[in-house]
Short mmCIF file of C-alpha atoms and ligand atoms in Angstrom, two decimals:
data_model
loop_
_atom_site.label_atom_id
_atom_site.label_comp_id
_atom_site.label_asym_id
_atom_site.label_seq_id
_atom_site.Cartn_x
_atom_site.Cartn_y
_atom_site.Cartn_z
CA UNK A 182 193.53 157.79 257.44
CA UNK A 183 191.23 158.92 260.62
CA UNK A 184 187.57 157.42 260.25
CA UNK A 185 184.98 159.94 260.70
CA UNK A 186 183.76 159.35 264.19
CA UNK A 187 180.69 160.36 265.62
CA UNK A 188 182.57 163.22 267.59
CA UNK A 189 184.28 164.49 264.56
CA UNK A 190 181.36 165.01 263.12
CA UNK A 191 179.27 166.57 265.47
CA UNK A 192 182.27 168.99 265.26
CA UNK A 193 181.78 169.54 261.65
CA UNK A 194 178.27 169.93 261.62
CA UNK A 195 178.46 172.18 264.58
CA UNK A 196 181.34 174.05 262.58
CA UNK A 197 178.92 174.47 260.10
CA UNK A 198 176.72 175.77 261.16
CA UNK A 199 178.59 178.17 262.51
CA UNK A 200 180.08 179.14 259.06
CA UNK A 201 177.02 179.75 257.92
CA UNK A 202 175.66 182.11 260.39
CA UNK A 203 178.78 184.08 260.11
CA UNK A 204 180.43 183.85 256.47
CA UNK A 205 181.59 187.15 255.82
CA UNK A 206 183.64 187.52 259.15
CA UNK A 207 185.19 184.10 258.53
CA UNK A 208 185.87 185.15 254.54
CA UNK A 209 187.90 188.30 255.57
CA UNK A 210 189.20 186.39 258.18
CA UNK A 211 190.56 184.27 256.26
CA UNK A 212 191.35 185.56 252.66
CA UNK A 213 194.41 187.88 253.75
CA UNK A 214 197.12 187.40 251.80
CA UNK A 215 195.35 184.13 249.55
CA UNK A 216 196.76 182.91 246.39
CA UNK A 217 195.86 180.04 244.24
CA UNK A 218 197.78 177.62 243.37
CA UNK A 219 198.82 174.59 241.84
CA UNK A 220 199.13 171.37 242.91
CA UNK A 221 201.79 168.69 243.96
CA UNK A 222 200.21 166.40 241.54
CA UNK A 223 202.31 167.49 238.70
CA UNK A 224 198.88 167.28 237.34
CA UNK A 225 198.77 169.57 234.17
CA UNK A 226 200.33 168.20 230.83
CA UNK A 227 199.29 167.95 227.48
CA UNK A 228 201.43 166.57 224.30
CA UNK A 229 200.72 164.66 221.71
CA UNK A 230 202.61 161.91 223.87
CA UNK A 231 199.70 160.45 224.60
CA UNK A 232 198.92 158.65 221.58
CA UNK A 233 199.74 155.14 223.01
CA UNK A 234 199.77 155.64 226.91
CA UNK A 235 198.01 157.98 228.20
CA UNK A 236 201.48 158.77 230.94
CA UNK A 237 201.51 162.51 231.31
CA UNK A 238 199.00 165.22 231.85
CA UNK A 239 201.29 166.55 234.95
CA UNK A 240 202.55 170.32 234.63
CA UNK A 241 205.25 169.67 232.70
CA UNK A 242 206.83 173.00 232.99
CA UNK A 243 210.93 172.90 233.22
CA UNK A 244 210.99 176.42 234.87
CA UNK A 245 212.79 176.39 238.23
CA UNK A 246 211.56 178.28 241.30
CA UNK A 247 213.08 181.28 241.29
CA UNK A 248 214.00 181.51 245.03
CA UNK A 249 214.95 185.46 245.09
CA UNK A 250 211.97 186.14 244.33
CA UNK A 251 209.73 183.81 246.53
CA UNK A 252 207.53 186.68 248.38
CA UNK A 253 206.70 188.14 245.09
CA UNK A 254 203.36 185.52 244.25
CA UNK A 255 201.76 186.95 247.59
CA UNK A 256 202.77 190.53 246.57
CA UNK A 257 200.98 190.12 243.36
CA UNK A 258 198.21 187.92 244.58
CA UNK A 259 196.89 191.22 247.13
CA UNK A 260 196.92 193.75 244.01
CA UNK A 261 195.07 191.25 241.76
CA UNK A 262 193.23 188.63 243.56
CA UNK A 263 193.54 185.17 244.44
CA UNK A 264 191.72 183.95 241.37
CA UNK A 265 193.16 185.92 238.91
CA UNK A 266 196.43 185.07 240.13
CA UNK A 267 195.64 180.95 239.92
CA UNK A 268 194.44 181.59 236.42
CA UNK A 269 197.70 183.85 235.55
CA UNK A 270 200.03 180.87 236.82
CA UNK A 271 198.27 178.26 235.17
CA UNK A 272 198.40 180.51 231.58
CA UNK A 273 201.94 180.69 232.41
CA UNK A 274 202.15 177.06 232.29
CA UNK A 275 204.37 175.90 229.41
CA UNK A 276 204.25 172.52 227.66
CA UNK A 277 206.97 170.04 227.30
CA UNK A 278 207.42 167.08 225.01
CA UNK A 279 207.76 163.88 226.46
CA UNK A 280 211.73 163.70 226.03
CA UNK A 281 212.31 166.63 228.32
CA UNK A 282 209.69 165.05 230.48
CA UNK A 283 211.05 161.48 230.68
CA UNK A 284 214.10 163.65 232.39
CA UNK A 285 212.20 165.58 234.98
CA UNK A 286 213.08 164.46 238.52
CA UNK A 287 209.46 163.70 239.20
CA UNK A 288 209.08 161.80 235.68
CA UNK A 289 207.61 158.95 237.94
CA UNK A 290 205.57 160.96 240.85
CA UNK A 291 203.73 162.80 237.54
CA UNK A 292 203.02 159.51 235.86
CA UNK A 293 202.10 157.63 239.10
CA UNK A 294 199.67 160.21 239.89
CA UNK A 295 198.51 159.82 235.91
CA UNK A 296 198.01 156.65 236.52
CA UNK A 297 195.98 156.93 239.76
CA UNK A 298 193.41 159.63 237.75
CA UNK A 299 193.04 156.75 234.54
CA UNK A 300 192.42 154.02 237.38
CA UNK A 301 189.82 156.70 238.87
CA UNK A 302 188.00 157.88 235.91
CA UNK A 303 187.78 154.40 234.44
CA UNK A 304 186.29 152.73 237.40
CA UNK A 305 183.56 155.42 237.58
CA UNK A 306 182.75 155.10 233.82
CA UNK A 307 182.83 151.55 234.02
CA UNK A 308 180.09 152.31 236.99
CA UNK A 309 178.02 154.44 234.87
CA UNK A 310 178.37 151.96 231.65
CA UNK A 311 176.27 149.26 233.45
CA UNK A 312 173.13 151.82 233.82
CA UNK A 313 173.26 153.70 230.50
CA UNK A 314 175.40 154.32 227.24
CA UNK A 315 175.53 157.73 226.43
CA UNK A 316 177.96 159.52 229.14
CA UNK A 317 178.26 162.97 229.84
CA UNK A 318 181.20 164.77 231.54
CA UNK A 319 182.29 167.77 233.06
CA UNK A 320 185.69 167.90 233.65
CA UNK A 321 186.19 170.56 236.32
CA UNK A 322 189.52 172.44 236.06
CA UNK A 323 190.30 170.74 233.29
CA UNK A 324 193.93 172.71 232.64
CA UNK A 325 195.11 171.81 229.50
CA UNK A 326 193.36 168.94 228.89
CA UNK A 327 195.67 166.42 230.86
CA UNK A 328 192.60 164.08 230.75
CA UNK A 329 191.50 164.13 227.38
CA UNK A 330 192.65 160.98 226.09
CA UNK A 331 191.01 159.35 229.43
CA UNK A 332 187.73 160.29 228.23
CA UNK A 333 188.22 159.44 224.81
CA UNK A 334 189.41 156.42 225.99
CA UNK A 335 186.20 155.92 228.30
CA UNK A 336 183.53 156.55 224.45
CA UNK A 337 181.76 158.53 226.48
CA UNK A 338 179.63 160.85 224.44
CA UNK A 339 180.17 164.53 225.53
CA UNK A 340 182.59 166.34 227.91
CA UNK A 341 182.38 169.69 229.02
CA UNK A 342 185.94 171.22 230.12
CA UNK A 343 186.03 174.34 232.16
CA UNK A 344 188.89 175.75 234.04
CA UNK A 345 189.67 179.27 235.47
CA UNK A 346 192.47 179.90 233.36
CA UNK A 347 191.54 180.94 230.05
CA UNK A 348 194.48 179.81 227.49
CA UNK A 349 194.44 176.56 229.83
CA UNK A 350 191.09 176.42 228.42
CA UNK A 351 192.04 177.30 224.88
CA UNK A 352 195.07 174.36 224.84
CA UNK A 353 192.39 172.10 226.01
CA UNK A 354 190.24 172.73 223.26
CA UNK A 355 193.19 172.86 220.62
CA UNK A 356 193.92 169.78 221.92
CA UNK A 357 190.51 168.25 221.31
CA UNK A 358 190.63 169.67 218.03
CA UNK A 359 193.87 167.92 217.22
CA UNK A 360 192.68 164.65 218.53
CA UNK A 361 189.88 164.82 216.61
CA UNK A 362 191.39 165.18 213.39
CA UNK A 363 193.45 162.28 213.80
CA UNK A 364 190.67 160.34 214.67
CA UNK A 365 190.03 157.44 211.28
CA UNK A 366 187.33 157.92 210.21
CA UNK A 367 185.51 155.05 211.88
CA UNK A 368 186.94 155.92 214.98
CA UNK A 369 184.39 157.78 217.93
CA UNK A 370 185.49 160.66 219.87
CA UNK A 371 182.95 162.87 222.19
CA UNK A 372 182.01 166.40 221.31
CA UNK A 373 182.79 169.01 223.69
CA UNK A 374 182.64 172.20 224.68
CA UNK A 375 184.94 174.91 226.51
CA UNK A 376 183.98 177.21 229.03
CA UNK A 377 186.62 180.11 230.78
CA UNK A 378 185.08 180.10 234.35
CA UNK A 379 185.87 180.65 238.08
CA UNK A 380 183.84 177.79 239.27
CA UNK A 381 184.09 179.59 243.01
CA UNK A 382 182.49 182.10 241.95
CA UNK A 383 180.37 181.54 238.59
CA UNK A 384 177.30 179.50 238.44
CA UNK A 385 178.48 177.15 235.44
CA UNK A 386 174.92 175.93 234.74
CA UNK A 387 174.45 179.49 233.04
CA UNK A 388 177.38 178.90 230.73
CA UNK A 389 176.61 175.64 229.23
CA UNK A 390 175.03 175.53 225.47
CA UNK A 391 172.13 173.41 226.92
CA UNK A 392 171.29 174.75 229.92
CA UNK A 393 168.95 172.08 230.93
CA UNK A 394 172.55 169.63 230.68
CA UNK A 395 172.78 166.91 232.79
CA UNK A 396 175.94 165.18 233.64
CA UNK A 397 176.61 161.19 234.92
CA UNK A 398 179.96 161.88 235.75
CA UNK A 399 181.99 165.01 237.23
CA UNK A 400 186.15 165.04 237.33
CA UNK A 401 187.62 167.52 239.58
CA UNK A 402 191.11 166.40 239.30
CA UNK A 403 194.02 168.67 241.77
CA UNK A 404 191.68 171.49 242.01
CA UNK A 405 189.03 171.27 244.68
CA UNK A 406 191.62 172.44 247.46
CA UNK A 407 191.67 175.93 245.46
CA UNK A 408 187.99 176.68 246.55
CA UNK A 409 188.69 176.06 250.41
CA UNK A 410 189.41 180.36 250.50
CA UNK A 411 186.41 180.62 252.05
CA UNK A 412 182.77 178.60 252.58
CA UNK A 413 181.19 180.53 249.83
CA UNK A 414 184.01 179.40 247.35
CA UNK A 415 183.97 175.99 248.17
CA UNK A 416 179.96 175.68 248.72
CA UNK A 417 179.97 176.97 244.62
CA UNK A 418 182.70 174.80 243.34
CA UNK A 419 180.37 172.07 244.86
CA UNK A 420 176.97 173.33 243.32
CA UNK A 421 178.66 173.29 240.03
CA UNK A 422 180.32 170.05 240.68
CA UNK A 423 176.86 168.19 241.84
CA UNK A 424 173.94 170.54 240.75
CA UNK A 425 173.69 168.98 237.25
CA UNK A 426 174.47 165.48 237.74
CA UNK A 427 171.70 163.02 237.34
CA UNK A 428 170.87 161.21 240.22
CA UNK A 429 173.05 158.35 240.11
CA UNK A 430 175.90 160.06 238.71
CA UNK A 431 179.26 161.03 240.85
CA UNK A 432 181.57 163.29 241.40
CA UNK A 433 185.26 162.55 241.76
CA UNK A 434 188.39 163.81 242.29
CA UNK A 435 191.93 164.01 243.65
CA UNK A 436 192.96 166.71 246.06
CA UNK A 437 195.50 167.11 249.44
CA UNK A 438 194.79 165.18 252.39
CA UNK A 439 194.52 167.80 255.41
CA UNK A 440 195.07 164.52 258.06
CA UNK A 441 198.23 163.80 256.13
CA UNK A 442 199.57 167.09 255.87
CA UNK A 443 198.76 168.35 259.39
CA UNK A 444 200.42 165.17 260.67
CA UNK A 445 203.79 165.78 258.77
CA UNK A 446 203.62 169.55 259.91
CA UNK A 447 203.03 168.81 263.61
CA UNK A 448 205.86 166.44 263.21
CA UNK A 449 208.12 169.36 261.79
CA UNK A 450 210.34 171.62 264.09
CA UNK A 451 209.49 174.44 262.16
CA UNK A 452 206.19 175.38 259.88
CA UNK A 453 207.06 173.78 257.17
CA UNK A 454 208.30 170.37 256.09
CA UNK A 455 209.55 168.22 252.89
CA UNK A 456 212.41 166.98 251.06
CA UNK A 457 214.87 167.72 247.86
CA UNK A 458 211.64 167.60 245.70
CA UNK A 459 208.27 169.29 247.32
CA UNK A 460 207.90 171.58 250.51
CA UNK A 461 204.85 172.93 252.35
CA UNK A 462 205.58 175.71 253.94
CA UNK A 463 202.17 176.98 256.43
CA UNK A 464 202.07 179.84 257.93
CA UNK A 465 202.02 179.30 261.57
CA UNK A 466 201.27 175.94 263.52
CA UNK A 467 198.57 174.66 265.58
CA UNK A 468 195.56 177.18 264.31
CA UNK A 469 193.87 175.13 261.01
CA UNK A 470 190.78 177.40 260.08
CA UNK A 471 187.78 175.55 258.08
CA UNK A 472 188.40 177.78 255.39
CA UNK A 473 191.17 179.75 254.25
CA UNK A 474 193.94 177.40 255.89
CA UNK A 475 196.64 178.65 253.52
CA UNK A 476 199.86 176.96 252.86
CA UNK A 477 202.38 177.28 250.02
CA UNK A 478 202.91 173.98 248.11
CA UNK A 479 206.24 173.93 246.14
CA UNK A 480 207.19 170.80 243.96
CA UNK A 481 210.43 170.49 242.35
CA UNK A 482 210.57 172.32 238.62
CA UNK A 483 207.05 173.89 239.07
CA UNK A 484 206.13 177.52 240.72
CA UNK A 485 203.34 177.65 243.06
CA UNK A 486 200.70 179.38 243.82
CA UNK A 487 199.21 178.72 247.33
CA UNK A 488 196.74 176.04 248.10
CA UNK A 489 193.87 175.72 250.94
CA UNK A 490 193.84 173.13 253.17
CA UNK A 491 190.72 170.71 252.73
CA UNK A 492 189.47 169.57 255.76
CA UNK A 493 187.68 166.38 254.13
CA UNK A 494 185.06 165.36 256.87
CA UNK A 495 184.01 169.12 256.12
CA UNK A 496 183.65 168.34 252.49
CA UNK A 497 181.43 166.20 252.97
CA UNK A 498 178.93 167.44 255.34
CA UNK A 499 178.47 170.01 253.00
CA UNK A 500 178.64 167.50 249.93
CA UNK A 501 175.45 166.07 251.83
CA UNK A 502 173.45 169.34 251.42
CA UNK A 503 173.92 169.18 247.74
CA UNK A 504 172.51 165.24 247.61
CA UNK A 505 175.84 163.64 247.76
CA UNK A 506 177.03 160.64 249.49
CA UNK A 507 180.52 159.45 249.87
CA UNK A 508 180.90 156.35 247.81
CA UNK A 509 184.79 156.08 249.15
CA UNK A 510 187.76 158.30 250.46
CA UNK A 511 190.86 156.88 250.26
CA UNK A 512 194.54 157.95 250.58
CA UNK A 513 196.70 157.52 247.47
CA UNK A 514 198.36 155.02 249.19
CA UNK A 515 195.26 152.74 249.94
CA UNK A 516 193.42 153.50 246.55
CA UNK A 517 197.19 151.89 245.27
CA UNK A 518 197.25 149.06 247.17
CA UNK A 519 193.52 148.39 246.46
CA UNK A 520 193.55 149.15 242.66
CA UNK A 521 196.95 147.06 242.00
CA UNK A 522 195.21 143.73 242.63
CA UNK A 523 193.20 143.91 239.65
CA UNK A 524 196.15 142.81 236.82
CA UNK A 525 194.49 145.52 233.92
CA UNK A 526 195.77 148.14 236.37
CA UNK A 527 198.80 146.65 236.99
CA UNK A 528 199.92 146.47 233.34
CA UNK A 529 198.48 150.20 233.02
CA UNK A 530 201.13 151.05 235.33
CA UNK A 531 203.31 149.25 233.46
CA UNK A 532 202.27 151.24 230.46
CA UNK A 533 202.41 154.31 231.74
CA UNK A 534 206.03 153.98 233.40
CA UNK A 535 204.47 154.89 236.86
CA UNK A 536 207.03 153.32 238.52
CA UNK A 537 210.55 153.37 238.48
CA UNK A 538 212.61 150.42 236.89
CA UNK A 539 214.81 149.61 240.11
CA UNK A 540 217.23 146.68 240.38
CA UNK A 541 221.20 145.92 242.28
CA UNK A 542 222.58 145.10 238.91
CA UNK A 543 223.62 148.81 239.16
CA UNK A 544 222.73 148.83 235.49
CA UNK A 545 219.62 151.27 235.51
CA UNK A 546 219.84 154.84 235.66
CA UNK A 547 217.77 156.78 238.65
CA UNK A 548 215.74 159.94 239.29
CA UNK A 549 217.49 160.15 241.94
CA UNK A 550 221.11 159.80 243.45
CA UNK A 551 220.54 159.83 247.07
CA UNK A 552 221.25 156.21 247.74
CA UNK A 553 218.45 156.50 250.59
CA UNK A 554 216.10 157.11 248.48
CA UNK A 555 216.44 152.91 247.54
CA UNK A 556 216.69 151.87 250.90
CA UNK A 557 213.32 150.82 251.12
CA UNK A 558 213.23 148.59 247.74
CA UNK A 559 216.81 147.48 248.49
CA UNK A 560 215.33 145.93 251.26
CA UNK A 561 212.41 144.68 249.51
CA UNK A 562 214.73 142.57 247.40
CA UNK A 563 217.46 141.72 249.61
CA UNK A 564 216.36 137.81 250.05
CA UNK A 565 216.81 137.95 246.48
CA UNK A 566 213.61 136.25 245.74
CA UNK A 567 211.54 139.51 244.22
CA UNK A 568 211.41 139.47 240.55
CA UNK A 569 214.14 142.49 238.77
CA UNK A 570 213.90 145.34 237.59
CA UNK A 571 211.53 146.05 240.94
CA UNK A 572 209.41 148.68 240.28
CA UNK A 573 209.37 151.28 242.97
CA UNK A 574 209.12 155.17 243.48
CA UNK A 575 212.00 157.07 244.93
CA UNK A 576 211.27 157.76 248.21
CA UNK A 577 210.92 161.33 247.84
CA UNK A 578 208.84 161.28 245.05
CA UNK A 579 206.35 158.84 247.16
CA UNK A 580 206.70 161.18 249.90
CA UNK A 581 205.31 163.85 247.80
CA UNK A 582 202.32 161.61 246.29
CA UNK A 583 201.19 160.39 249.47
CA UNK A 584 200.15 163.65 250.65
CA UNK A 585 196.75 163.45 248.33
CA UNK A 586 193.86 161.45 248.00
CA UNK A 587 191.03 160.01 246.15
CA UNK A 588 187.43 160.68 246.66
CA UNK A 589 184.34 159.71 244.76
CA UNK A 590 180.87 161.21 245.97
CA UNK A 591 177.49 159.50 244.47
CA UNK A 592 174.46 162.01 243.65
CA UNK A 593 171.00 160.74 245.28
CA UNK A 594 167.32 160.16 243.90
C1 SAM B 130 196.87 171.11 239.19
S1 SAM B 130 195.92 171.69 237.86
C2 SAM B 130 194.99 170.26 237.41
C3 SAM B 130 194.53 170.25 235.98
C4 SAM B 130 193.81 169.00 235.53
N1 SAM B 130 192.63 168.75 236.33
C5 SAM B 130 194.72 167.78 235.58
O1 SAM B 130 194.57 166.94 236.47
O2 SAM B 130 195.59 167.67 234.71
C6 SAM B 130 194.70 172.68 238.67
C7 SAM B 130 193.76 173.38 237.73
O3 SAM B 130 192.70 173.98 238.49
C8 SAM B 130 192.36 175.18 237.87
N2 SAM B 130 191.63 176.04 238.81
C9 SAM B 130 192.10 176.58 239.96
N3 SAM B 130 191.16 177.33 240.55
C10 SAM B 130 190.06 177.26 239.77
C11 SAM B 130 188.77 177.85 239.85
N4 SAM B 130 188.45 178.66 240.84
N5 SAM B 130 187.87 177.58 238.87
C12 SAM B 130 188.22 176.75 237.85
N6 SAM B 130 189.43 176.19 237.72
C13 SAM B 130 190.35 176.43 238.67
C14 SAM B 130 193.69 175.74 237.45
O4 SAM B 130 193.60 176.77 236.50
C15 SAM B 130 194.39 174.48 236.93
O5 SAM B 130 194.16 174.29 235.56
#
């Protein structure tokens, strides 16, 4: 992933600037035709499956695309908006038990990425455990309440779940409810409270019970890419992601990687690239606006809505204006590689199946029958000295994953 250099962001502060001094020509420049949308992540999944491992909040829908119809979410998104039409296609959202689950195609992808939010959340936590005891949370787009267990998980004391979609937001809450009344009696779970928002357009801090509420930790997990419509949008979604945290407190989160995807789409003949299970499909080459840089974003067994590109050295310039500092960025790939050292994580990745059982015995069953998809751990274990089952991803599936990545921002005094 490209360092920020000086250059770059001179650029972005210059850019800036410039959005500033001109928002509304750049907002109907760049809102024609925008949808939501929903992420790669296969983020999105509640069941009760999460008892023992916390391995699924992913959209676990089973619906298929349905490819005659693939101009009709723009169609609808013009007569009713771009965030009415998110919200409408994340109410749509069904949920699955884990048995249809464990035989999605991107059973793996959804549980890798899982993992890579538990690793996330818990580190931060962990952070805010050393200065204080009593955690509060705002999980920002919550969706179902894919990350419920997380927090429970992490004693902190209250959470605050908002998302735009409002029987998202009622799951969510019949989901605390749920895991609250199976809670023994000795056992501590944090109160909560639900809130039906757009957070690119409503100021949250109005909304809240308390409104004096301060929060150590905020969790915007797959959704921060859906503000990027225009500067106004995304400037909100980050006043209501940093204006009440306490200073020391951080905001994290999971979203697209604009280097990554740009590269793969330069590298494309045409404007879109992919493979048998996610495509990006942009709308022309070469011309990335700041804001409203809209591309569609199918994954295999979920429908889309469109996503906005995130330009990240952008983010944080104007993360900086609201007090933030960027702890660490880092692709899925590196925050992998660097989180996998530590053996708790490894064994949570263990535990939450995020990677696939893979060995020459020919005796385990795969996500995936393209033999290529192997080639790279059949390699891996071709001196025969690597310990079997190997666990691996197929190599679509990583393809897909590696397009996000990780960012945690720190609030200052
Ligand atoms: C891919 S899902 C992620 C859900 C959850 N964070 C997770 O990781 O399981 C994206 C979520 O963002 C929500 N969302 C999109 N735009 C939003 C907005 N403007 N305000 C609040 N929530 C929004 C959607 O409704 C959806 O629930």
């Amino acid at each position: 992933m490209a360092e920020v250099t000086r250059t770059e962001e001179e650029q972005v502060e210059k850019s800036l600037e410039e959005v500033e001094k001109t928002p509304h020509a750049l907002e109907s420049a760049s809102s024609v035709g925008c949808e939501g949308n929903n992420s790669a992540s296969g983020a999105e999944q509640s069941t009760e499956n999460d008892k023992e491992v916390d391995s699924g909040d992913q959209d676990g829908r089973a619906k298929k695309r349905n490819l005659d119809s693939e101009d009709e979410p723009s169609k609808k998104v013009h007569v009713i908006g771009h965030g009415q039409a998110v919200a409408a296609h994340y109410n749509e959202l069904q949920e699955v038990g884990l048995e249809k689950r464990s035989q999605s195609r991107i059973f793996y992808l959804r549980n890798f990425n899982n993992w890579t939010k538990s690793v996330l959340i818990g580190e931060f936590i962990d952070r805010v455990r050393q200065k204080k005891s009593d955690i509060t949370v705002l999980d920002l787009g919550c969706g179902k309440g894919g990350d419920l267990l997380k927090w429970k998980k992490g004693r902190i004391k209250k959470l605050v779940c908002t998302d735009i979609a409002d029987i998202s937001v009622q799951q969510c809450k019949h989901r605390y409810e749920e895991m609250k009344s199976r809670c023994r009696y000795n056992e501590h779970i944090f109160d909560a409270e639900f809130i039906q928002a757009d957070s690119t357009k409503d100021l949250l801090s109005s909304k809240y019970n308390d409104p004096d509420m301060r929060f150590d930790i905020c969790s915007c997990q797959f959704v921060y890419h859906y503000s990027f419509e225009t500067y106004e949008q995304a400037d909100m979604m980050l006043k209501n992601a940093c204006g009440n945290l306490s200073p020391g407190g951080y905001f994290i989160g999971t979203t697209p990687n604009s280097f990554e995807l740009v590269k793969r789409l330069e590298a494309s003949e045409t404007n879109s690239f992919g493979n048998d299970v996610y495509n990006v499909k942009f709308e022309k080459k070469g011309d990335y606006p700041l804001f409203g840089c809209k591309y569609d974003f199918h994954l295999e067994e979920v429908v889309d809505v469109p996503e906005f590109l995130v330009y990240f050295p952008l983010l944080e310039e104007m993360a900086k204006k609201h007090g933030m500092k960027l702890v660490y960025k880092m692709t899925f790939r590196e925050f992998y590689e660097e989180k996998i050292k530590n053996e708790e994580h490894k064994m949570l990745l263990r535990r939450m199946q995020a990677l696939e059982p893979y060995s020459t015995h020919g005796d385990s069953r795969l996500v995936s029958d393209k033999p290529d998809d192997y080639e790279h751990a059949k390699e891996f274990i071709k001196d025969g000295k690597a310990k079997l089952p190997l666990g691996t991803l197929s190599k679509s599936e990583w393809e897909a994953t590696s397009i996000y990545l990780v960012f945690a921002f720190e609030k200052q005094p």
